[in-house]
PDB file of C-alpha atoms in Angstrom:
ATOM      1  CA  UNK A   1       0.000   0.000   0.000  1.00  0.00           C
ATOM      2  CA  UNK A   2       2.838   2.786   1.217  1.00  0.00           C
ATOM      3  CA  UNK A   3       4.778   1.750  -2.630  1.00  0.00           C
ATOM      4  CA  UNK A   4       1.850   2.381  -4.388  1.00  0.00           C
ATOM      5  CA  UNK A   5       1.422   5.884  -2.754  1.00  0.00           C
ATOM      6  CA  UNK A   6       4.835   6.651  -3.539  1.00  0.00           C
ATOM      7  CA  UNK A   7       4.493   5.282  -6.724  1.00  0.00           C
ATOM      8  CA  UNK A   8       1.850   7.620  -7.393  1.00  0.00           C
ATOM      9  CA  UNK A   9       3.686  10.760  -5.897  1.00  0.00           C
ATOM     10  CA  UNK A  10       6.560  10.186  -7.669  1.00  0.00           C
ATOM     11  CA  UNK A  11       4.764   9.685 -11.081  1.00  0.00           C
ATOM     12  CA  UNK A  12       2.816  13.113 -10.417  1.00  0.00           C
ATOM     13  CA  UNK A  13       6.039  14.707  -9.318  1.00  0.00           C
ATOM     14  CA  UNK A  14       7.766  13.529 -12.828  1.00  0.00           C
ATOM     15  CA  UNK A  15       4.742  14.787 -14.755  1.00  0.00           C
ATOM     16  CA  UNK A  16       4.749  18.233 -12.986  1.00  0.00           C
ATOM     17  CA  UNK A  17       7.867  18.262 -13.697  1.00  0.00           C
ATOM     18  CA  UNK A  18       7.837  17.384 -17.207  1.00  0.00           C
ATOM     19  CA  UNK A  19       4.800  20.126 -17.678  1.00  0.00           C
ATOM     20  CA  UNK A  20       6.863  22.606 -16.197  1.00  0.00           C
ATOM     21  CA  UNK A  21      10.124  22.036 -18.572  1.00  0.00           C
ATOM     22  CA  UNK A  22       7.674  21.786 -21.136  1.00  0.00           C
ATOM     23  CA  UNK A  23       6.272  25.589 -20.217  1.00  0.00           C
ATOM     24  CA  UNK A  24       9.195  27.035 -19.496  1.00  0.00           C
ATOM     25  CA  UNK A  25      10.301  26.111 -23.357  1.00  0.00           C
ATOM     26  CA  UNK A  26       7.472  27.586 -24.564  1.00  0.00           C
ATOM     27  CA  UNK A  27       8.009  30.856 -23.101  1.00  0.00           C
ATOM     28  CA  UNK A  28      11.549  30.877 -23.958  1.00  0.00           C
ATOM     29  CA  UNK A  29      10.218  30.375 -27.615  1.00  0.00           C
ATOM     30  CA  UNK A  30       7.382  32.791 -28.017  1.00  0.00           C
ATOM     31  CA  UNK A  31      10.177  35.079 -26.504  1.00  0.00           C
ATOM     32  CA  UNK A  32      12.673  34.287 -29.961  1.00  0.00           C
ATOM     33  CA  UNK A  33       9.807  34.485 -32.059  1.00  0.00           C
ATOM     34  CA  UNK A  34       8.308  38.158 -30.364  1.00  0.00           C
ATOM     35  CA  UNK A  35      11.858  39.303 -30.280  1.00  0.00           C
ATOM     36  CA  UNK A  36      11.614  38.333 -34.694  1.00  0.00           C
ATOM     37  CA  UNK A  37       8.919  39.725 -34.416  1.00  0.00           C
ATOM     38  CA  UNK A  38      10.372  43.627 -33.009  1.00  0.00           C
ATOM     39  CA  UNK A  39      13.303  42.960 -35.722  1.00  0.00           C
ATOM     40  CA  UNK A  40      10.836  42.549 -38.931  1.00  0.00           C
ATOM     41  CA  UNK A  41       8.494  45.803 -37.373  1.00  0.00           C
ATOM     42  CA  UNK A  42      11.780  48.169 -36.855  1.00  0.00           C
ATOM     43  CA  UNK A  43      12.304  46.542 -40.651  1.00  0.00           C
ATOM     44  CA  UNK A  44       8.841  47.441 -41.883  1.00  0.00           C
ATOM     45  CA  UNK A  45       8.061  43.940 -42.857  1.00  0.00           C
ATOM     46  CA  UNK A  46       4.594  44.063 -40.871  1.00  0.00           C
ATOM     47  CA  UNK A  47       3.175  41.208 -42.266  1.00  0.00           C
ATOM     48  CA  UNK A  48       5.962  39.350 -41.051  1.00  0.00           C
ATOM     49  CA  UNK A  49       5.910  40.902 -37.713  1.00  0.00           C
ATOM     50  CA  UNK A  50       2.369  39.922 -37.521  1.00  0.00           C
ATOM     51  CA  UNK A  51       2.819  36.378 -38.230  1.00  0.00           C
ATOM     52  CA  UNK A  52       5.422  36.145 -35.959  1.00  0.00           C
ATOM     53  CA  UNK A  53       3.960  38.407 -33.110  1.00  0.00           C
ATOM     54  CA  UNK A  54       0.847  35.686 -33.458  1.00  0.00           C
ATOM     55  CA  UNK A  55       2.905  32.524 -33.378  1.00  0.00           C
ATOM     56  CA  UNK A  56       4.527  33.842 -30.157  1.00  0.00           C
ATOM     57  CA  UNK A  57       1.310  34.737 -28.889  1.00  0.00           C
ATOM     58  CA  UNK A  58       0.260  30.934 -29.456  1.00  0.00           C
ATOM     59  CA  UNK A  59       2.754  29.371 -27.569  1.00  0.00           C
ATOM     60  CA  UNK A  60       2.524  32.098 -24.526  1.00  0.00           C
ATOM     61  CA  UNK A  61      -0.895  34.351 -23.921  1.00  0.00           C
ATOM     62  CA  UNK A  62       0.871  35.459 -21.415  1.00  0.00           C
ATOM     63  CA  UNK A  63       3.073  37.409 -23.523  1.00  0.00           C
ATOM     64  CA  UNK A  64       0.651  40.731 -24.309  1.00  0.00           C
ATOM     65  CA  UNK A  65       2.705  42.745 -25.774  1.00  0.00           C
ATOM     66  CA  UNK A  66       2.997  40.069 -28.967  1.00  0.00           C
ATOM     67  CA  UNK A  67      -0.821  40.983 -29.694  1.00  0.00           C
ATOM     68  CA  UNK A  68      -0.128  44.847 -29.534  1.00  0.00           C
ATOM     69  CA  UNK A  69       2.808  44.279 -32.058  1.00  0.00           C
ATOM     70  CA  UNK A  70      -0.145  42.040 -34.034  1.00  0.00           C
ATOM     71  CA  UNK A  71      -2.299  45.527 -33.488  1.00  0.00           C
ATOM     72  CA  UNK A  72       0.449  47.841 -34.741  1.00  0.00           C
ATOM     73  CA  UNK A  73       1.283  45.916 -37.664  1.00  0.00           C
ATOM     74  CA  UNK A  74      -2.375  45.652 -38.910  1.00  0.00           C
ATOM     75  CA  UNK A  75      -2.587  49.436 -38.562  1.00  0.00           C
ATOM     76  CA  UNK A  76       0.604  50.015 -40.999  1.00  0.00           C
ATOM     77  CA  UNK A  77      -0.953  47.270 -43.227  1.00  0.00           C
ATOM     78  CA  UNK A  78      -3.649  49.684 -43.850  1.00  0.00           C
ATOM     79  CA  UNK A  79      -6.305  47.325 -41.752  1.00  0.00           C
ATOM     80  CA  UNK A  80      -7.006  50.047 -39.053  1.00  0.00           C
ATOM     81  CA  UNK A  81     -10.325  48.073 -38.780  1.00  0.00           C
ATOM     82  CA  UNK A  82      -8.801  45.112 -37.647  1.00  0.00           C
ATOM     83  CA  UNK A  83      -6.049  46.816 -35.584  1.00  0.00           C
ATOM     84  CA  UNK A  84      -8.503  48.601 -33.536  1.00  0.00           C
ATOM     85  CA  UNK A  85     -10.853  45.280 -32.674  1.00  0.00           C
ATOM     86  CA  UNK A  86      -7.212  43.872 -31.338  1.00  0.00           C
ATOM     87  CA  UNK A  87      -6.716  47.095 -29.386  1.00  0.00           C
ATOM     88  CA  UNK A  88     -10.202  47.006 -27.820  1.00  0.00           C
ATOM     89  CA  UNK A  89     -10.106  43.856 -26.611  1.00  0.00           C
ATOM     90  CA  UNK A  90      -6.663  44.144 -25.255  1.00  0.00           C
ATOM     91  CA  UNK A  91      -7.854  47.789 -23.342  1.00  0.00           C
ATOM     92  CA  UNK A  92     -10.744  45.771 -21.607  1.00  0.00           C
ATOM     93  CA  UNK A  93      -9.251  42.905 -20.825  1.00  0.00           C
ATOM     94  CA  UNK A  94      -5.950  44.741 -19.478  1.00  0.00           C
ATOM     95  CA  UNK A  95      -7.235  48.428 -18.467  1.00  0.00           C
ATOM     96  CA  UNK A  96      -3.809  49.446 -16.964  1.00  0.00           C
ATOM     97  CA  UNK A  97      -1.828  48.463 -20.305  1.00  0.00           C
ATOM     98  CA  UNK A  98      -1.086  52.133 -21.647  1.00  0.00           C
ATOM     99  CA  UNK A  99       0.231  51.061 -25.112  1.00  0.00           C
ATOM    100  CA  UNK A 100      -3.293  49.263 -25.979  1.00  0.00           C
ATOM    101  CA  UNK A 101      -5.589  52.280 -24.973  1.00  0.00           C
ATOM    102  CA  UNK A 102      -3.270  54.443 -26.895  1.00  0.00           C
ATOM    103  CA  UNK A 103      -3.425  52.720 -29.985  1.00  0.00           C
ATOM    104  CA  UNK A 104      -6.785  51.647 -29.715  1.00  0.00           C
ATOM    105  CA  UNK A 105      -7.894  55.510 -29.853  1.00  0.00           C
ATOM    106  CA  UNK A 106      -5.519  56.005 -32.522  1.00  0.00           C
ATOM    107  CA  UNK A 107      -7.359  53.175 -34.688  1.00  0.00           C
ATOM    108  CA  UNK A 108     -10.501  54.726 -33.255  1.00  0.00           C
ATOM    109  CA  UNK A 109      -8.842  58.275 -35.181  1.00  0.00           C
ATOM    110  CA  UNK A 110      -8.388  56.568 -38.407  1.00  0.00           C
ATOM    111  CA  UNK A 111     -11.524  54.667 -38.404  1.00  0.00           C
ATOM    112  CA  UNK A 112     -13.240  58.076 -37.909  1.00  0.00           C
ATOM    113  CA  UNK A 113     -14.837  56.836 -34.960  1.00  0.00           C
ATOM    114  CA  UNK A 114     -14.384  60.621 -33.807  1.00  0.00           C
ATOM    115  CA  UNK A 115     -17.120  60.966 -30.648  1.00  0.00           C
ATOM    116  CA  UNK A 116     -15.532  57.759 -28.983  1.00  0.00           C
ATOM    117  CA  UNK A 117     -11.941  59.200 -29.512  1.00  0.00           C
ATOM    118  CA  UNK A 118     -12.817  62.091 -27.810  1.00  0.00           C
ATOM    119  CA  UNK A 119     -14.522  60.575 -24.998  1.00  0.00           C
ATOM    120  CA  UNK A 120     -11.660  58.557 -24.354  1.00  0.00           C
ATOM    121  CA  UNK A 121      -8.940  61.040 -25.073  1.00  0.00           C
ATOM    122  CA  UNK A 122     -10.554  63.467 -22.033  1.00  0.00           C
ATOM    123  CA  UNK A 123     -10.942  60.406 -19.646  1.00  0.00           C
ATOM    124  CA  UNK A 124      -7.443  59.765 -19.952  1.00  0.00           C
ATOM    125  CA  UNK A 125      -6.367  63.752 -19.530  1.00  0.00           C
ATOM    126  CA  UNK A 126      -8.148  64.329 -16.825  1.00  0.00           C
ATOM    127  CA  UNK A 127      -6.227  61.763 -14.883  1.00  0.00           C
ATOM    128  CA  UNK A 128      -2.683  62.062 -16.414  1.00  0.00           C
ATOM    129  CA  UNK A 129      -1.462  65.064 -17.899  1.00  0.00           C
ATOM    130  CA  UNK A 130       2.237  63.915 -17.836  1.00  0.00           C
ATOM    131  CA  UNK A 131       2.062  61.433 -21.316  1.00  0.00           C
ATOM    132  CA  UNK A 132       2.852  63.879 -24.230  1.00  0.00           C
ATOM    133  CA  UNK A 133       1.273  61.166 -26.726  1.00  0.00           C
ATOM    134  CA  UNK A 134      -2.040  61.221 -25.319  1.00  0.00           C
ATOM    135  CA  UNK A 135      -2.084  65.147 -26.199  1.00  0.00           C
ATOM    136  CA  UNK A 136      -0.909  64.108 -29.603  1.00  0.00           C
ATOM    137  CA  UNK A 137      -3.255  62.083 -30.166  1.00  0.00           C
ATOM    138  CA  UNK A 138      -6.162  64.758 -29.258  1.00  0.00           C
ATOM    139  CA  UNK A 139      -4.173  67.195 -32.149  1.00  0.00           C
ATOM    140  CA  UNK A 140      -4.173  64.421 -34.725  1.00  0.00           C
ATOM    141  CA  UNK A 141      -8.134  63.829 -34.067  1.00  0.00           C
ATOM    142  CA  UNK A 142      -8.454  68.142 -33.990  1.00  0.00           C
ATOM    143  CA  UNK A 143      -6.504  67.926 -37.336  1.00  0.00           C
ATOM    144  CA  UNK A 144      -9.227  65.673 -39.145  1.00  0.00           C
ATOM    145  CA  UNK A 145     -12.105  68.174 -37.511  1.00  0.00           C
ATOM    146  CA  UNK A 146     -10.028  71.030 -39.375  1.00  0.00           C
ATOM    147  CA  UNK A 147     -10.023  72.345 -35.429  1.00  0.00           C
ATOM    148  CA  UNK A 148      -6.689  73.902 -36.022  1.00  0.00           C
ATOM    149  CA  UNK A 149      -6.883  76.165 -32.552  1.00  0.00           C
ATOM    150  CA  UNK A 150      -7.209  73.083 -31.032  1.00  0.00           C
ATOM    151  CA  UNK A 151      -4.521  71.411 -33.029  1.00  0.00           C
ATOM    152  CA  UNK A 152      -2.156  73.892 -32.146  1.00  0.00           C
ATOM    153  CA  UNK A 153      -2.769  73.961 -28.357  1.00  0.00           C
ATOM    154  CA  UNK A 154      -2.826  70.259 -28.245  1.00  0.00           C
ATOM    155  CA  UNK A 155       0.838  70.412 -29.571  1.00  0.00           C
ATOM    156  CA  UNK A 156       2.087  73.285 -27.326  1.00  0.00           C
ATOM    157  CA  UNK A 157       0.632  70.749 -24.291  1.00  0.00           C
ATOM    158  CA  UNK A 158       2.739  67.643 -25.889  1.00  0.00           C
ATOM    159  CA  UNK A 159       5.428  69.785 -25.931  1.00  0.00           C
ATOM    160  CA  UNK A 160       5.673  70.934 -23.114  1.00  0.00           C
ATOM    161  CA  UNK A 161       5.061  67.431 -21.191  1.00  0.00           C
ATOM    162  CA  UNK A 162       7.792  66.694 -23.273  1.00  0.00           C
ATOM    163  CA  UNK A 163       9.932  68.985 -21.691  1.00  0.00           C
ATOM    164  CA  UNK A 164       9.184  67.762 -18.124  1.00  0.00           C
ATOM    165  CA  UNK A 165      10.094  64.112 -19.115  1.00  0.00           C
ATOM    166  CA  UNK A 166      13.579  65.455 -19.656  1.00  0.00           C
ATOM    167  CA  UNK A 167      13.974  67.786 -16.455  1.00  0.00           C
ATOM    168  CA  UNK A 168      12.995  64.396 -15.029  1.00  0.00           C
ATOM    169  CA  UNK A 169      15.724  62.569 -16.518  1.00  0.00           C
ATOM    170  CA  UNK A 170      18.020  65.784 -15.648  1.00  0.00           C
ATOM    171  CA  UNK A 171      17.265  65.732 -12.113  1.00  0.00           C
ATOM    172  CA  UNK A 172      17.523  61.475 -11.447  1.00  0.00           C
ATOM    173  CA  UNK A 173      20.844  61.616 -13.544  1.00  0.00           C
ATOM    174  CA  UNK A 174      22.077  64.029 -10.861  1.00  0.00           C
ATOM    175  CA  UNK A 175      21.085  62.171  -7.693  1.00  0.00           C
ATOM    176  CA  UNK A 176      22.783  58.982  -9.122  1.00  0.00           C
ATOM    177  CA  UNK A 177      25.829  61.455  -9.773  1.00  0.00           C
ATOM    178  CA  UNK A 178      26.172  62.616  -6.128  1.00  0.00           C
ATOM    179  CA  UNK A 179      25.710  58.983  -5.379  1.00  0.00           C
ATOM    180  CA  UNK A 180      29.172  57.885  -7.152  1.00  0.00           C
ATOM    181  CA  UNK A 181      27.086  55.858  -9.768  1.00  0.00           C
ATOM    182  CA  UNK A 182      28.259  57.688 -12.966  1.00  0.00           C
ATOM    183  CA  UNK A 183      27.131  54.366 -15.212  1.00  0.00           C
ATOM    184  CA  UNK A 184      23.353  54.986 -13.875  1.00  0.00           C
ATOM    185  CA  UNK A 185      23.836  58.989 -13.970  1.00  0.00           C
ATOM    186  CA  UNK A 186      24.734  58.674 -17.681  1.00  0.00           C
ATOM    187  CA  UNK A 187      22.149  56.759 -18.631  1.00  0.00           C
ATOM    188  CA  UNK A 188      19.222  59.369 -17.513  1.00  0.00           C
ATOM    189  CA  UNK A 189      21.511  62.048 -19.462  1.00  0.00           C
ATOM    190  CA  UNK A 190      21.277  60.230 -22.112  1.00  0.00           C
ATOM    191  CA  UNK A 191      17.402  59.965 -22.021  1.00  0.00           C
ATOM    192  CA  UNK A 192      17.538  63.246 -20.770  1.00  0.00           C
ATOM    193  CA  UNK A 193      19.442  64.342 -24.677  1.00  0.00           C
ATOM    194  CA  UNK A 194      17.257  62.137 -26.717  1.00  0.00           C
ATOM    195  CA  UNK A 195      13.897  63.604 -25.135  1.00  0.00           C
ATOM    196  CA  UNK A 196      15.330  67.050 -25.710  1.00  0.00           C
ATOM    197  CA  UNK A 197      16.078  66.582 -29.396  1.00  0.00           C
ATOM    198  CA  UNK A 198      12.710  65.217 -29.447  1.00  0.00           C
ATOM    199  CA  UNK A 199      10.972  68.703 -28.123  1.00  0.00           C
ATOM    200  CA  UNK A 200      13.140  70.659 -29.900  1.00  0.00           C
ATOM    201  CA  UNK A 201      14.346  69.301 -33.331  1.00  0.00           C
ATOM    202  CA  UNK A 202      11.302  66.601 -33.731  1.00  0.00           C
ATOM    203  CA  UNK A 203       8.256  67.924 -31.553  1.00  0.00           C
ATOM    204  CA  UNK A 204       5.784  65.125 -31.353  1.00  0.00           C
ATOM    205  CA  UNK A 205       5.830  63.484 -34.784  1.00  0.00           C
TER     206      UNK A 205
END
């Protein structure tokens, strides 16, 4: 009686053990295959970031950001339609994922889907008015109204939250210099240069 009990712990220990081997490959290959993916978006091959972004998604749901790349692509494929059912489902499934409400009221901008745009765009600025893109996004949708007041002081607000992303950078870079870690302190100066250039050479395109 005790063998066949330990018999059947050990065979339940070797199978949980063989699940979780099994898992952990998985993840380590929808992680190659979303990391293809990233290399064929930055290369404008969308299709094939899609495919890939999808296959990785298969083998780990886990893995969300693979079905915003799938979102993404679809939008420079031309499908906004199809990009923005992707983003919707991903903003009310995951409400805190920033990425998927952002491009699921950009699809909603393309699609002309104007009144839910806006709705959207002033719930999310009346909580946070720190995320330049989010003001971006209300001057894009202001653009295709031919609201060019608007436009205008939607940019000057992106702007200028891009400006306090790099006093941010500025000021952590410092703290991490009068703490002796000039590795760390160079890396938020660095931010701190790229987000400049952005505001000043690039604005928010």
């Amino acid at each position: 009686m005790l063998s066949k009990k330990i018999y059947t712990v050990s065979l339940f220990l070797c199978i949980a053990f063989f699940c979780s081997c099994n898992t952990k490959e998985k993840v380590l290959q929808a992680e190659k295959l979303y990391l293809q993916a990233l290399e064929s978006y930055v290369a404008k091959d969308y299709q094939q970031a899609k495919n890939f972004s999808e296959a990785a998604y298969n083998l780990d749901n886990k893995l969300i950001q693979s079905q915003l790349l799938v979102a993404k692509s679809l939008f420079f494929m031309d499908k906004e339609k199809e990009a923005l059912e992707v983003c919707k489902k991903l903003s009310y499934e995951i409400p805190e994922f920033t990425e998927a409400r952002l491009w699921y009221i950009r699809s909603l901008i393309f699609c002309d889907c104007i009144e839910e745009a806006i709705s959207l765009l002033q719930q999310e600025l009346a909580l946070n008015q720190s995320d330049w893109r989010f003001f971006y996004l209300y001057s894009l949708l202001a653009e295709k109204k031919q609201d060019y007041e608007t436009q205008l002081s939607m940019l000057n607000k992106a702007q200028l939250a891009l400006s306090d992303g790099a006093k941010v950078f500025a000021q952590m870079a410092r703290i991490w210099q009068e703490l002796g870690l000039e590795q760390r302190a160079s890396e938020y100066l660095e931010k701190e240069t790229v987000l400049y250039q952005q505001t000043i050479t690039q604005g928010v395109e």
